[in-house]
Tab-separated table of C-alpha atoms in Angstrom:
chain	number	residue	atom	x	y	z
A	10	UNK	CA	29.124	3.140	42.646
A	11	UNK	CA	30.357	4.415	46.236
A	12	UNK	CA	27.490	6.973	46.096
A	13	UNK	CA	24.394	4.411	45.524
A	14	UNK	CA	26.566	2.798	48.550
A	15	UNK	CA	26.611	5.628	50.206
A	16	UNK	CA	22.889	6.613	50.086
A	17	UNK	CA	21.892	2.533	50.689
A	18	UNK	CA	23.809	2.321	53.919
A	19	UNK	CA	21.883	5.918	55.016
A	20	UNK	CA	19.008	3.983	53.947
A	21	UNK	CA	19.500	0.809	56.779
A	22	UNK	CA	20.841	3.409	59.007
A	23	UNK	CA	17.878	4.875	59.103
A	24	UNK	CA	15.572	1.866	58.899
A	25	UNK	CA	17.592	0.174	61.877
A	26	UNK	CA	16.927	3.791	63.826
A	27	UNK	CA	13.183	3.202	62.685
A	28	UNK	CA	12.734	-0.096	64.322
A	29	UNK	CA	14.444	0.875	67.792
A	30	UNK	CA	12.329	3.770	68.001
A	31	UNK	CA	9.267	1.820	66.951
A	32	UNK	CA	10.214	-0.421	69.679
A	33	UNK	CA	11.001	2.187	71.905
A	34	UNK	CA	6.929	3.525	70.812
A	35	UNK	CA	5.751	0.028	71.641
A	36	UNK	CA	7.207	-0.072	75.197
A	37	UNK	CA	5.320	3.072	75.613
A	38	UNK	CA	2.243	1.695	74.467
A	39	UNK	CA	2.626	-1.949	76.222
A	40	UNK	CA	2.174	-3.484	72.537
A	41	UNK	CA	5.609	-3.696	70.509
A	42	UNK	CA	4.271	-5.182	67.735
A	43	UNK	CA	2.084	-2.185	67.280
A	44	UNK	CA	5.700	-0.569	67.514
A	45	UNK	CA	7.533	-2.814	64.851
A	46	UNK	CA	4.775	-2.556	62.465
A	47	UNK	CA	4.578	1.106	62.550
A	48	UNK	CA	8.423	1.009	62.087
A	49	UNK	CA	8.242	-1.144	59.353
A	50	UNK	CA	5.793	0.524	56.782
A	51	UNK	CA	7.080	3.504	57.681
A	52	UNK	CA	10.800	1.981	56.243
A	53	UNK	CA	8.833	0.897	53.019
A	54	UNK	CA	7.276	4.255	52.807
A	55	UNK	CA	10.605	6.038	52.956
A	56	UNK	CA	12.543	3.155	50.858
A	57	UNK	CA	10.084	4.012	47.873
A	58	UNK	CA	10.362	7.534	47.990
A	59	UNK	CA	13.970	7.227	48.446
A	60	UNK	CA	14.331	4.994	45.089
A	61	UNK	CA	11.946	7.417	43.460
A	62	UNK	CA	14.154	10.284	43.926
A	63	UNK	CA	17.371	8.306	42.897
A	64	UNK	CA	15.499	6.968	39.719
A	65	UNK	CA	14.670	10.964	39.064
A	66	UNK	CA	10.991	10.002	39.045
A	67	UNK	CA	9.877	12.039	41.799
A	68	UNK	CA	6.947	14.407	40.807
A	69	UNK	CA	6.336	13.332	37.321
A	70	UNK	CA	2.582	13.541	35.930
A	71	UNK	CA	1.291	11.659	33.295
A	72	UNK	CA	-0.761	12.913	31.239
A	73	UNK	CA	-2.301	9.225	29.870
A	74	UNK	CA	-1.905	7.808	33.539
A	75	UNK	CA	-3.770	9.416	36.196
A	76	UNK	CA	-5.582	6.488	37.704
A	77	UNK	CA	-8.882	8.599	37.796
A	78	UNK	CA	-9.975	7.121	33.737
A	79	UNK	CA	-10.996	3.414	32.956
C-alpha cells in the first residue's frame, strides 16, 4: 500500500511541477492558457502511461486487437 502511495504522490509532484512550468511557458509566450493546457494533457499523457506500467500492461500486443481490422 505505501508503494502505490509512494508512486501517486511522485505522480502530483510531478503534475504540480507540470503546471508551473506550463505557466512559466505561457508567460513566455504572453498566452497562459496555451501554457496550462499544454501542462495539462501532457499530465494525462504521463498519468496513463504511468498506470499502464503499474497495471504491467505496458507493451503488450494483441494479436485479435490491433485496431487496423473491422
Amino acid at each position: 500500500m505505501a508503494k502505490r502511495q509512494r508512486g501517486r504522490g511522485f505522480w502530483i509532484i510531478g503534475t504540480v511541477l507540470l503546471f508551473v512550468a506550463g505557466i512559466l511557458f505561457g508567460l513566455v509566450w504572453q498566452n497562459v492558457w496555451v501554457g496550462l493546457v499544454l501542462a495539462a494533457a501532457i499530465s494525462i499523457g504521463w498519468f496513463i502511461a504511468y498506470e499502464s506500467r503499474r497495471g504491467r500492461n505496458e507493451g503488450v500486443y494483441d494479436r485479435d486487437d490491433d485496431g487496423a481490422q473491422l
